[in-house]
CSV table of C-alpha atoms and ligand atoms in Angstrom, one decimal:
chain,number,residue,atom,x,y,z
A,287,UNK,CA,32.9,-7.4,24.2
A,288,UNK,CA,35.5,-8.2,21.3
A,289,UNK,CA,35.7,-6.8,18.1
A,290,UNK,CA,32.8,-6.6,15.6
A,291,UNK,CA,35.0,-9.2,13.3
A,292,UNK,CA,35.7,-11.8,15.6
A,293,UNK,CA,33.5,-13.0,18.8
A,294,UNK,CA,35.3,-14.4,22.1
A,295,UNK,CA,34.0,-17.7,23.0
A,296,UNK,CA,34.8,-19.7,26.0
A,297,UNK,CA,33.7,-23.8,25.6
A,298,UNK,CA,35.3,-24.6,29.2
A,299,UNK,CA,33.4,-22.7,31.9
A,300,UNK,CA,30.7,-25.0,33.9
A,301,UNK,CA,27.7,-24.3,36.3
A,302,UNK,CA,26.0,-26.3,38.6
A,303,UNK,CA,22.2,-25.7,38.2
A,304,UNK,CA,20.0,-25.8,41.1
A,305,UNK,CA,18.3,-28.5,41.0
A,306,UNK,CA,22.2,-30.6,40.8
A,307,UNK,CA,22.9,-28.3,43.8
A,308,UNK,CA,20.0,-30.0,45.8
A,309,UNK,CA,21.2,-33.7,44.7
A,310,UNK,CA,24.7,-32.9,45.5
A,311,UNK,CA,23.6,-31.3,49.1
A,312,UNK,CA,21.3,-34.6,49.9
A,313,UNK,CA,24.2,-36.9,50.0
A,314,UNK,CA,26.5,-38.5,52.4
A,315,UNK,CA,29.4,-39.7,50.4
A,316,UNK,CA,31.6,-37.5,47.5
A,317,UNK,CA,30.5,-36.2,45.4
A,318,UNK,CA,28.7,-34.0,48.1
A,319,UNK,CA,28.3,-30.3,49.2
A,320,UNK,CA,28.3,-29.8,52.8
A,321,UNK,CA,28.2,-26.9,55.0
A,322,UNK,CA,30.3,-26.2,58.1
A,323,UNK,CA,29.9,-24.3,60.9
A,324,UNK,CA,31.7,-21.5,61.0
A,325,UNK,CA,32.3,-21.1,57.4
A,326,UNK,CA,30.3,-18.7,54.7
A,327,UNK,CA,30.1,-20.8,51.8
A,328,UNK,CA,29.4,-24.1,51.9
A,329,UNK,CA,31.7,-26.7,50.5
A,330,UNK,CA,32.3,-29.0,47.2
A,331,UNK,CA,33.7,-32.1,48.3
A,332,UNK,CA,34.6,-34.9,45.3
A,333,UNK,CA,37.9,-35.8,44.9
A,334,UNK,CA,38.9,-39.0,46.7
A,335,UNK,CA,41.6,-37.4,48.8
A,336,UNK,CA,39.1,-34.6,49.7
A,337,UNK,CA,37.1,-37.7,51.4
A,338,UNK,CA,40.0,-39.1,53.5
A,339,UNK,CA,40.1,-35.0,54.4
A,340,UNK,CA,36.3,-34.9,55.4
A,341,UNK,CA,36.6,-37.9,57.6
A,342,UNK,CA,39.5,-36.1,59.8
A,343,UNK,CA,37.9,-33.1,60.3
A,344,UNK,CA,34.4,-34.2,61.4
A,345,UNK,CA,31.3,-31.4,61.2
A,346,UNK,CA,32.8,-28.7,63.1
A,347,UNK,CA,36.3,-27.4,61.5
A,348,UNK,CA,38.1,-24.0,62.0
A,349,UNK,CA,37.6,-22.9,58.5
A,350,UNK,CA,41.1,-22.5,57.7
A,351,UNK,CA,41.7,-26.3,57.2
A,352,UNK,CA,38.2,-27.4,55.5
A,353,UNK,CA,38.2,-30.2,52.4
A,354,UNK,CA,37.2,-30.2,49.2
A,355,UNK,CA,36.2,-26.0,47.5
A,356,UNK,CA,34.0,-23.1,48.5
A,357,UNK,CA,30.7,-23.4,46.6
A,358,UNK,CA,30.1,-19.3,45.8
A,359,UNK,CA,28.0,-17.8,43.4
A,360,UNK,CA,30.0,-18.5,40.7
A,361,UNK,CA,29.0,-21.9,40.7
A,362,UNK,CA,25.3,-21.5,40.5
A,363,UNK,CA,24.4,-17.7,39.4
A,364,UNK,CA,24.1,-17.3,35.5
A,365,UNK,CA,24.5,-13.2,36.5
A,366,UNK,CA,27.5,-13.9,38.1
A,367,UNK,CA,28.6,-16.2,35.3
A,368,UNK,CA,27.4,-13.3,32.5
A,369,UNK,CA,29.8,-11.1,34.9
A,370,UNK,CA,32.8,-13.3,34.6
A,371,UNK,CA,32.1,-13.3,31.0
A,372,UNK,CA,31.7,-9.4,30.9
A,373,UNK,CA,34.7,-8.7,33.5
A,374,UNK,CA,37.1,-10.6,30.7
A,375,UNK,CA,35.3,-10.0,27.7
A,376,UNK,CA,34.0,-13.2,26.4
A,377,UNK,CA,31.1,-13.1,24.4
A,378,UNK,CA,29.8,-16.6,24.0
A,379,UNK,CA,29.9,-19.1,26.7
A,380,UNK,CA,29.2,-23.1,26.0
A,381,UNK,CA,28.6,-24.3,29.5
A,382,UNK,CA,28.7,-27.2,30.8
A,383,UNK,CA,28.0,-29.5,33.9
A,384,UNK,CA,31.3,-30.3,35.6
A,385,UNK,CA,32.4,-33.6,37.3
A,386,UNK,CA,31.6,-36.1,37.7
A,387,UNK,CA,28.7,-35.1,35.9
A,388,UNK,CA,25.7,-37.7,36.7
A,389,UNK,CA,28.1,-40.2,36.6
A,390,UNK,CA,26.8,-41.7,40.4
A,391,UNK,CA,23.3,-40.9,40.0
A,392,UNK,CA,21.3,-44.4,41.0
A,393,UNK,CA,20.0,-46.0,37.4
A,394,UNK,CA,16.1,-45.8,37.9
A,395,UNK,CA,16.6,-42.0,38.5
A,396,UNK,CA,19.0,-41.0,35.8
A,397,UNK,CA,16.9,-40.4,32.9
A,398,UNK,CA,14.6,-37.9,34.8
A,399,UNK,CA,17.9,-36.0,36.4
A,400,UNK,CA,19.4,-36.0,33.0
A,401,UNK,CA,16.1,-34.1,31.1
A,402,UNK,CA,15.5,-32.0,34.3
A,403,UNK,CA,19.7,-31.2,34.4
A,404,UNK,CA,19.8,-30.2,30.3
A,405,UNK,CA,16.7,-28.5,30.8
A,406,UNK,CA,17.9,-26.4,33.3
A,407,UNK,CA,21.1,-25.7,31.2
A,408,UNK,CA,18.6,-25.3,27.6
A,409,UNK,CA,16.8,-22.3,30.7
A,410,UNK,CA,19.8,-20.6,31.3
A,411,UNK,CA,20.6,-20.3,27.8
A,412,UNK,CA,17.6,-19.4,26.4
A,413,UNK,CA,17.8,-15.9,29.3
A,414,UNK,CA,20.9,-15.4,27.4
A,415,UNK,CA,20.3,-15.7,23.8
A,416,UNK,CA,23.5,-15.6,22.0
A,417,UNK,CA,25.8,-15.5,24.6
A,418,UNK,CA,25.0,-19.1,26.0
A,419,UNK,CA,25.2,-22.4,24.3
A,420,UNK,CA,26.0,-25.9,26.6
A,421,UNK,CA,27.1,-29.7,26.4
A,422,UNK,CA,24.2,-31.3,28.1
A,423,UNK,CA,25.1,-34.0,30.5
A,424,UNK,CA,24.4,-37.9,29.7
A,425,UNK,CA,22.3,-40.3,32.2
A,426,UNK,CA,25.1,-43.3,31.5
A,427,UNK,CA,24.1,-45.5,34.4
A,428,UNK,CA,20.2,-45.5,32.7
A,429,UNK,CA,19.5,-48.9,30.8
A,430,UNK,CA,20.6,-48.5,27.0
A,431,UNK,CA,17.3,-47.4,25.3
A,432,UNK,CA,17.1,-44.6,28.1
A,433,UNK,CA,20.6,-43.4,27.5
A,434,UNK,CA,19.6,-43.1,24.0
A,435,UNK,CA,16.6,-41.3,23.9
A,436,UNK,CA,18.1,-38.7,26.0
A,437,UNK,CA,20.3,-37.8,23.3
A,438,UNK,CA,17.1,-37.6,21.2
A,439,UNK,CA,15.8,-35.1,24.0
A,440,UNK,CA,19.4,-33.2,23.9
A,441,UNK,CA,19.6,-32.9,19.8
A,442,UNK,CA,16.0,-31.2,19.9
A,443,UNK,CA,17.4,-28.5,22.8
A,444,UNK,CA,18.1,-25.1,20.5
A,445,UNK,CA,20.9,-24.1,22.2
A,446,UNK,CA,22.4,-27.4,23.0
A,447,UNK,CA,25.7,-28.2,20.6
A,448,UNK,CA,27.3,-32.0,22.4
A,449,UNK,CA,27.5,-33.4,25.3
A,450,UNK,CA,30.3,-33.9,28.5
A,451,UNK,CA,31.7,-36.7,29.1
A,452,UNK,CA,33.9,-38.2,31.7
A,453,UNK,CA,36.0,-41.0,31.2
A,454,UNK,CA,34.3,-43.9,33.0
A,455,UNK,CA,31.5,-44.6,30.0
A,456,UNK,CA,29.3,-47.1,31.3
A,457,UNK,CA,31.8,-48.3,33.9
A,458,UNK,CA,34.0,-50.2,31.2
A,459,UNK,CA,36.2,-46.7,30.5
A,460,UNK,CA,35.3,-45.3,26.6
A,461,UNK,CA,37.0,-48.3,24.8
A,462,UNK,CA,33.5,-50.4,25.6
A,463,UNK,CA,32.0,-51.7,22.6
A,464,UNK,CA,28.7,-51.1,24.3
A,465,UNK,CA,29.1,-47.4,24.1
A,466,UNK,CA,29.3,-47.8,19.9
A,467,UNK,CA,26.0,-47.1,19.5
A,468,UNK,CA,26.0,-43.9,22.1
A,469,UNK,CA,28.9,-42.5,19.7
A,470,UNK,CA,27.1,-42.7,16.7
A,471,UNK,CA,23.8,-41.3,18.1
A,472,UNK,CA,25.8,-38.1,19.3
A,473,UNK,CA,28.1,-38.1,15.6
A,474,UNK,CA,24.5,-38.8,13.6
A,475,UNK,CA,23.0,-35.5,15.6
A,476,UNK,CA,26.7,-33.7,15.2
A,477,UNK,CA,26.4,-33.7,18.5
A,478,UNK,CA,30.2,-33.0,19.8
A,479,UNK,CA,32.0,-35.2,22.9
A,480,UNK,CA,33.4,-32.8,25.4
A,481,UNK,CA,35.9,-34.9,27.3
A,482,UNK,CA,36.9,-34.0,30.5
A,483,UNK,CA,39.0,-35.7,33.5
A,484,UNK,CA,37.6,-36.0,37.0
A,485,UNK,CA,38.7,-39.7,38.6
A,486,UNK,CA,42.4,-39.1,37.8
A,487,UNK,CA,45.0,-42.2,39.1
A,488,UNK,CA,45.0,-43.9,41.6
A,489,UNK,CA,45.5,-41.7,45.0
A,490,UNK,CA,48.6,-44.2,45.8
A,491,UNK,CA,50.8,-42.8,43.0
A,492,UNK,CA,51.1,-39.2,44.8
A,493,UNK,CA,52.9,-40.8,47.9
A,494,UNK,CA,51.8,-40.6,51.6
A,495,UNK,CA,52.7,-36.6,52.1
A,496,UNK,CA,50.3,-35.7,49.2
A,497,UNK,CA,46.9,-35.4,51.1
A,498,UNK,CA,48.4,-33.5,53.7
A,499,UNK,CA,51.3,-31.5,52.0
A,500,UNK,CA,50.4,-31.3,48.7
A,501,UNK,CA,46.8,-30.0,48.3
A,502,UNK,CA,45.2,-30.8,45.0
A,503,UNK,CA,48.6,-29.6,42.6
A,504,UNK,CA,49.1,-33.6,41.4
A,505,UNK,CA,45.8,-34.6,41.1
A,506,UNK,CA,44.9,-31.7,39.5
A,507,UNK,CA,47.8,-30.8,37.3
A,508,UNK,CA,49.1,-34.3,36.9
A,509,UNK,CA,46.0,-36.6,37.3
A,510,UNK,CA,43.3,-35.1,35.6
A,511,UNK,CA,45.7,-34.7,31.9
A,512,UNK,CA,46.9,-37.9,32.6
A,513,UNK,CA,43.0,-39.5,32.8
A,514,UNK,CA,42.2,-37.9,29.6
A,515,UNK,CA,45.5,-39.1,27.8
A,516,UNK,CA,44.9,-42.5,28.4
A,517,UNK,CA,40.8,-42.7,28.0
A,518,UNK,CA,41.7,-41.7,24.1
A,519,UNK,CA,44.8,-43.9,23.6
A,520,UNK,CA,42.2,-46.7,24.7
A,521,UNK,CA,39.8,-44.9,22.0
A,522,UNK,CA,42.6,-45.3,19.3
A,523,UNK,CA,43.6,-48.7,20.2
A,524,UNK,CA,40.1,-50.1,20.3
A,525,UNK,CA,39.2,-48.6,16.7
A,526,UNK,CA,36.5,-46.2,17.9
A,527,UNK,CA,37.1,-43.5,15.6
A,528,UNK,CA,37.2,-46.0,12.7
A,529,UNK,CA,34.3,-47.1,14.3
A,530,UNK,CA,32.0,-43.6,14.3
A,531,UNK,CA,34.2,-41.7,11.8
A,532,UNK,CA,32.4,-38.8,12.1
A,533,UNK,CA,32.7,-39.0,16.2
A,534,UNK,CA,34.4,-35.3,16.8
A,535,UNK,CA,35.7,-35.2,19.9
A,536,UNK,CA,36.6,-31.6,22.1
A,537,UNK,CA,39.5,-32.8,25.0
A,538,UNK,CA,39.9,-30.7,28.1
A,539,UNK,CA,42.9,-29.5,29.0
A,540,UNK,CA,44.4,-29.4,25.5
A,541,UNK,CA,44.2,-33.4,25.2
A,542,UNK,CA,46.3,-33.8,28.7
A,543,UNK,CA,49.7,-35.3,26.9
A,544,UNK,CA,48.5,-36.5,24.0
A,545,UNK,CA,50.1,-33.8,21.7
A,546,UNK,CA,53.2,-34.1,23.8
A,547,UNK,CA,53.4,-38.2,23.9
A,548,UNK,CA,51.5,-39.3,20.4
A,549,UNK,CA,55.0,-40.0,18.3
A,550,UNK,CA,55.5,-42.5,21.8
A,551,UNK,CA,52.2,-43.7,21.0
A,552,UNK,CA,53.1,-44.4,17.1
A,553,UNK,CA,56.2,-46.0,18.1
A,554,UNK,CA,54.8,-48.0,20.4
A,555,UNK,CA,52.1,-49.5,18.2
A,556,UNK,CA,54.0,-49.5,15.3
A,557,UNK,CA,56.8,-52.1,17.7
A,558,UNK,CA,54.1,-54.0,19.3
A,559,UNK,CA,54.4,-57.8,18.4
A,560,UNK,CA,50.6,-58.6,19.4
A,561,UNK,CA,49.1,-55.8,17.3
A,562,UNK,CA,51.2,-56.7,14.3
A,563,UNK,CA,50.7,-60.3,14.5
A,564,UNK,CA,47.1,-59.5,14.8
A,565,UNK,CA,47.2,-57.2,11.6
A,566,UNK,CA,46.5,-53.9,12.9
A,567,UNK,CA,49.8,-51.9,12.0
A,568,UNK,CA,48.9,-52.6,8.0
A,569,UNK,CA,49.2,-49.5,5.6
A,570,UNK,CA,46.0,-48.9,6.3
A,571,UNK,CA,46.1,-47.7,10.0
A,572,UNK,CA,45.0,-44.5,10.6
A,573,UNK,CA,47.7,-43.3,12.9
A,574,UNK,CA,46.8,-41.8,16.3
A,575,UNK,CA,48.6,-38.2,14.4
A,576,UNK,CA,45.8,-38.2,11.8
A,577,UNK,CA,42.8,-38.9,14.0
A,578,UNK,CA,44.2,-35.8,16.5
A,579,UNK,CA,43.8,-33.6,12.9
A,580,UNK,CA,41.1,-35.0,11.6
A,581,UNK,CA,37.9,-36.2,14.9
A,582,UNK,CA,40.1,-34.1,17.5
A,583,UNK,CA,39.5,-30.2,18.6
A,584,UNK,CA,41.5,-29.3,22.0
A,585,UNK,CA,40.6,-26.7,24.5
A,586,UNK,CA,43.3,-24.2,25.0
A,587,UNK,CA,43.4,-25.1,28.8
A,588,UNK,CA,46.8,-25.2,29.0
A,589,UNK,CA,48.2,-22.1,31.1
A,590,UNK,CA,51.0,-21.3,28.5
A,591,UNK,CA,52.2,-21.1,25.4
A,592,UNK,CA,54.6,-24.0,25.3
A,593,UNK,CA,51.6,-26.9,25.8
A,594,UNK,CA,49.8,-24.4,23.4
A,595,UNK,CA,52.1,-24.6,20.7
A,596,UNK,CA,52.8,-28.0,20.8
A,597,UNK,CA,48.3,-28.5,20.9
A,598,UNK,CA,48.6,-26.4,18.1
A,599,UNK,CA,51.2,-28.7,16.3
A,600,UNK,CA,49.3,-31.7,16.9
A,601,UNK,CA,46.1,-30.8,16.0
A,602,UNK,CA,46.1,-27.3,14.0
A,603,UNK,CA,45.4,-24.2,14.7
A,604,UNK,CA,41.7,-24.5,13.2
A,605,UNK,CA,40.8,-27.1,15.7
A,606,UNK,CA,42.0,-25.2,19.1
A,607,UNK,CA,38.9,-23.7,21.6
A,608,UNK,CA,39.5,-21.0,23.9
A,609,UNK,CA,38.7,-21.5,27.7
A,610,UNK,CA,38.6,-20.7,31.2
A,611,UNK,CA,37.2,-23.4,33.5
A,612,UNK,CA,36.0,-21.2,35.5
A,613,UNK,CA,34.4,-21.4,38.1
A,614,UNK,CA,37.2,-23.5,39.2
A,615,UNK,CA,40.6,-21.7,40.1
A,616,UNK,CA,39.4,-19.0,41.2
A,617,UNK,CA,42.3,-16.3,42.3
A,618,UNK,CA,43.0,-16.3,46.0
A,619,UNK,CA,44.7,-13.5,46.9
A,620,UNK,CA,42.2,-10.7,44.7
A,621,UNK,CA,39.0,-10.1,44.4
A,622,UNK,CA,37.0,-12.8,43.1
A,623,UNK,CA,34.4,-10.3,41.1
A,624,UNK,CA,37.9,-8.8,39.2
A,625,UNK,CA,40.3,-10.8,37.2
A,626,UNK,CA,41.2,-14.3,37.3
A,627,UNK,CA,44.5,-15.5,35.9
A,628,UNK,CA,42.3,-18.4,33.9
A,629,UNK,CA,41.5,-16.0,31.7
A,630,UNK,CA,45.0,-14.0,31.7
A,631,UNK,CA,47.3,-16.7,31.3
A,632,UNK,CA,45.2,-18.6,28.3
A,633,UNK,CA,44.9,-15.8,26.3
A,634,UNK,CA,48.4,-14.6,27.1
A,635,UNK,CA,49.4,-17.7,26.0
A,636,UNK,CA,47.4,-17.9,22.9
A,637,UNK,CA,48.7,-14.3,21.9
A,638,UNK,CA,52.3,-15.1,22.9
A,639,UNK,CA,52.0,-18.9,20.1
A,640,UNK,CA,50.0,-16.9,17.4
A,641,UNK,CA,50.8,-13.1,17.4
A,642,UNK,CA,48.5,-10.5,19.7
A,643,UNK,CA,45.5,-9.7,17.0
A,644,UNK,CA,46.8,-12.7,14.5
A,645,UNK,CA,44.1,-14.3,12.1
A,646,UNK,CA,45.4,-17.6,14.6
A,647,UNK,CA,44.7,-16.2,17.5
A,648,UNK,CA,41.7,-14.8,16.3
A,649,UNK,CA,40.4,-18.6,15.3
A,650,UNK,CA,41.5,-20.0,18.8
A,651,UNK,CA,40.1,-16.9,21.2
A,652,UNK,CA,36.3,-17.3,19.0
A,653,UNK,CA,36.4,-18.0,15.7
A,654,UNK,CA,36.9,-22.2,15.4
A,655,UNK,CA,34.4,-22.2,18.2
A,656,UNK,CA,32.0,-20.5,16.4
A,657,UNK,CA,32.5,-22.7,13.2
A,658,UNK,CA,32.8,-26.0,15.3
A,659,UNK,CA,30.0,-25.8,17.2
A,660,UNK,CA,27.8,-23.4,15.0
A,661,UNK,CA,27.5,-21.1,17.4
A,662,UNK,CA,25.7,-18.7,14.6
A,663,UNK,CA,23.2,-15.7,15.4
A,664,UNK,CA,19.7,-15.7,14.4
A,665,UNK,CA,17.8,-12.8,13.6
A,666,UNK,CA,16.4,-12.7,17.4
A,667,UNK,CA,19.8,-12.3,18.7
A,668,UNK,CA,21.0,-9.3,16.5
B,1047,LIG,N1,38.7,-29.2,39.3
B,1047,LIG,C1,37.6,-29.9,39.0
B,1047,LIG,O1,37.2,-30.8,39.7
B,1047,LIG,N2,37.1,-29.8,37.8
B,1047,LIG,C2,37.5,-28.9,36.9
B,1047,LIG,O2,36.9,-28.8,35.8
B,1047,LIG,C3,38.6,-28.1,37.3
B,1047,LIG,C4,39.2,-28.3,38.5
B,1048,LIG,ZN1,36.6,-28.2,33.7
């Protein structure tokens, strides 16, 4: 474990509990999990390219050429997840569901998946104390007043500090007025919004060779940062944050381009004829540079330290988080039980922007986490 005066805390690392499993392994179209002959794990099919790859290769595949990722026991076991964290020595997890989440759950259902889901995650936690906090997962195709009282049911989980969220909202994308009042639910209960990518673009824009050339690099590395980028410039642009000004948002993948593009983003507001005709590029605009300082944190899922230094610039280095995403990208050519570069190349990266043992480094590998997201110990835990 890290050193008495800082903890090591990683707030991108997901599970799928079991009772998700059994959903996911009962359906017929992605997101699904389906087994193969032949094969030792079965498989985690949701990415729309993965589907077209499903279709082609039928039931009974040579395992070599099989869609979608091997489900292991890292997806699933909290031992194997306490092992990942002991293998690399982080000392807090804050897990979370990954995508898409409950996002294609049918309506009637998702208010009972969503309790039994959180529950499962408040379980794990609590056979952890101290080294497990989560973002519970939100029923959004429920009816309103359901959607609501979940968070009600979330806020009174002890070791539950926000909630993920994918990009879709209600179906509208997270510029939908009707999602105002789900914002200031979660920001009355300081509650924080995990954002994370999973639909990406559209699979046209990676070209015919993609599917079968390409395997998941552009969605992945190109997609998924792009997704997040423009679910927050919608944000901006549609006065959320003024909205629920004490909405804090975390953004996977270090805010995909947001640090990178947000003086494009200034300069194009600040030149658009509509949006000054209409009066919204007065003095008193919060620009999109302020709201990234002031309702943003970023993961530091970014792989090196050039994204990380210009996260860092954009945001601060008090609102950076540590993580790993694991159990995705897991290393191919070692042994899955021993070190994965997730780990390796963000904290290289983070020691290479801050200074190996820095009081920066320090706040991004653990110590912002564990301010943000009061991720305090009781008396119990000691
Ligand atoms: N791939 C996914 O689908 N989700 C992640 O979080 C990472 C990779
Ligand atoms: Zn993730």
């Amino acid at each position: 474990m890290g050193s008495p005066e800082f903890r090591v805390v990683d707030v991108h690392t997901h599970m799928y509990p079991p009772a998700y499993v059994q959903i996911l392994e009962s359906r017929t179209t992605i997101p699904l999990i389906r087994r193969f002959a032949g094969a030792a794990d079965p498989r985690y099919i949701i990415l729309p390219a993965e589907a077209e790859a499903l279709e082609r290769v039928g039931e009974d595949a040579s395992s070599s050429h099989l869609p979608g990722r091997p489900v292991t026991s890292h997806y699933s076991s909290l031992a194997q997840k306490l092992h990942f964290m002991d293998t690399h020595k982080i000392d807090i997890s804050v897990i979370s569901l990954a995508n898409p989440w409950l996002d294609f759950v049918p309506s009637p259902e998702a208010g009972e998946t969503a309790k039994s889901v959180n529950q499962e995650f408040s379980n794990m936690c609590g056979d952890a104390p101290g080294r497990l906090y989560f973002f519970g997962a939100l029923p959004l195709t429920a009816p309103p007043e359901v959607l609501l009282a979940s968070i009600d049911n979330i806020k009174g989980l002890r070791y539950c500090r926000g909630v993920i969220l994918g990009t879709s909202g209600l179906g509208k994308g997270l510029d939908d007025p009707a999602l105002i009042p789900v914002f200031k639910a979660l920001a009355a209960n300081g509650l924080t919004v995990f954002l994370h990518p999973h639909y990406g673009l559209p699979s046209e824009v990676w070209g015919p060779r993609a599917t079968e050339e390409y395997g998941h690099v552009l969605p992945l590395a190109l997609g998924f940062p792009m997704e997040t980028t423009i679910a927050v410039a919608r944000m901006y642009l549609a006065g959320v944050f003024e909205e629920v000004p004490d909405l804090r948002m975390l953004l996977a993948h270090s805010g995909g381009t947001l640090p990178f593009l947000a003086g494009r983003i200034e300069s194009c507001v600040v030149h658009d004829g509509h949006l000054v005709r209409e009066g919204k590029v007065g003095p008193k605009r919060r620009t999109i540079w302020q709201v990234l300082k002031e309702q943003v944190y970023l993961d530091a899922v970014i792989y090196s330290e050039v994204g990380l230094k210009a996260a860092i610039d954009a945001s601060g280095v008090d609102r950076l988080m540590f993580g790993t995403d694991h159990p995705f990208f897991p290393p191919l050519t070692s042994d899955e039980q021993g070190e994965w570069e997730s780990m390796t190349w963000n904290s290289e990266a983070v020691k290479k922007a801050l200074g190996d043992g820095s009081d920066g480094a320090k706040a991004v590998l653990g110590n912002n986490a564990v301010e943000v997201l009061r991720l305090y110990k009781t008396a119990q835990e000691d």
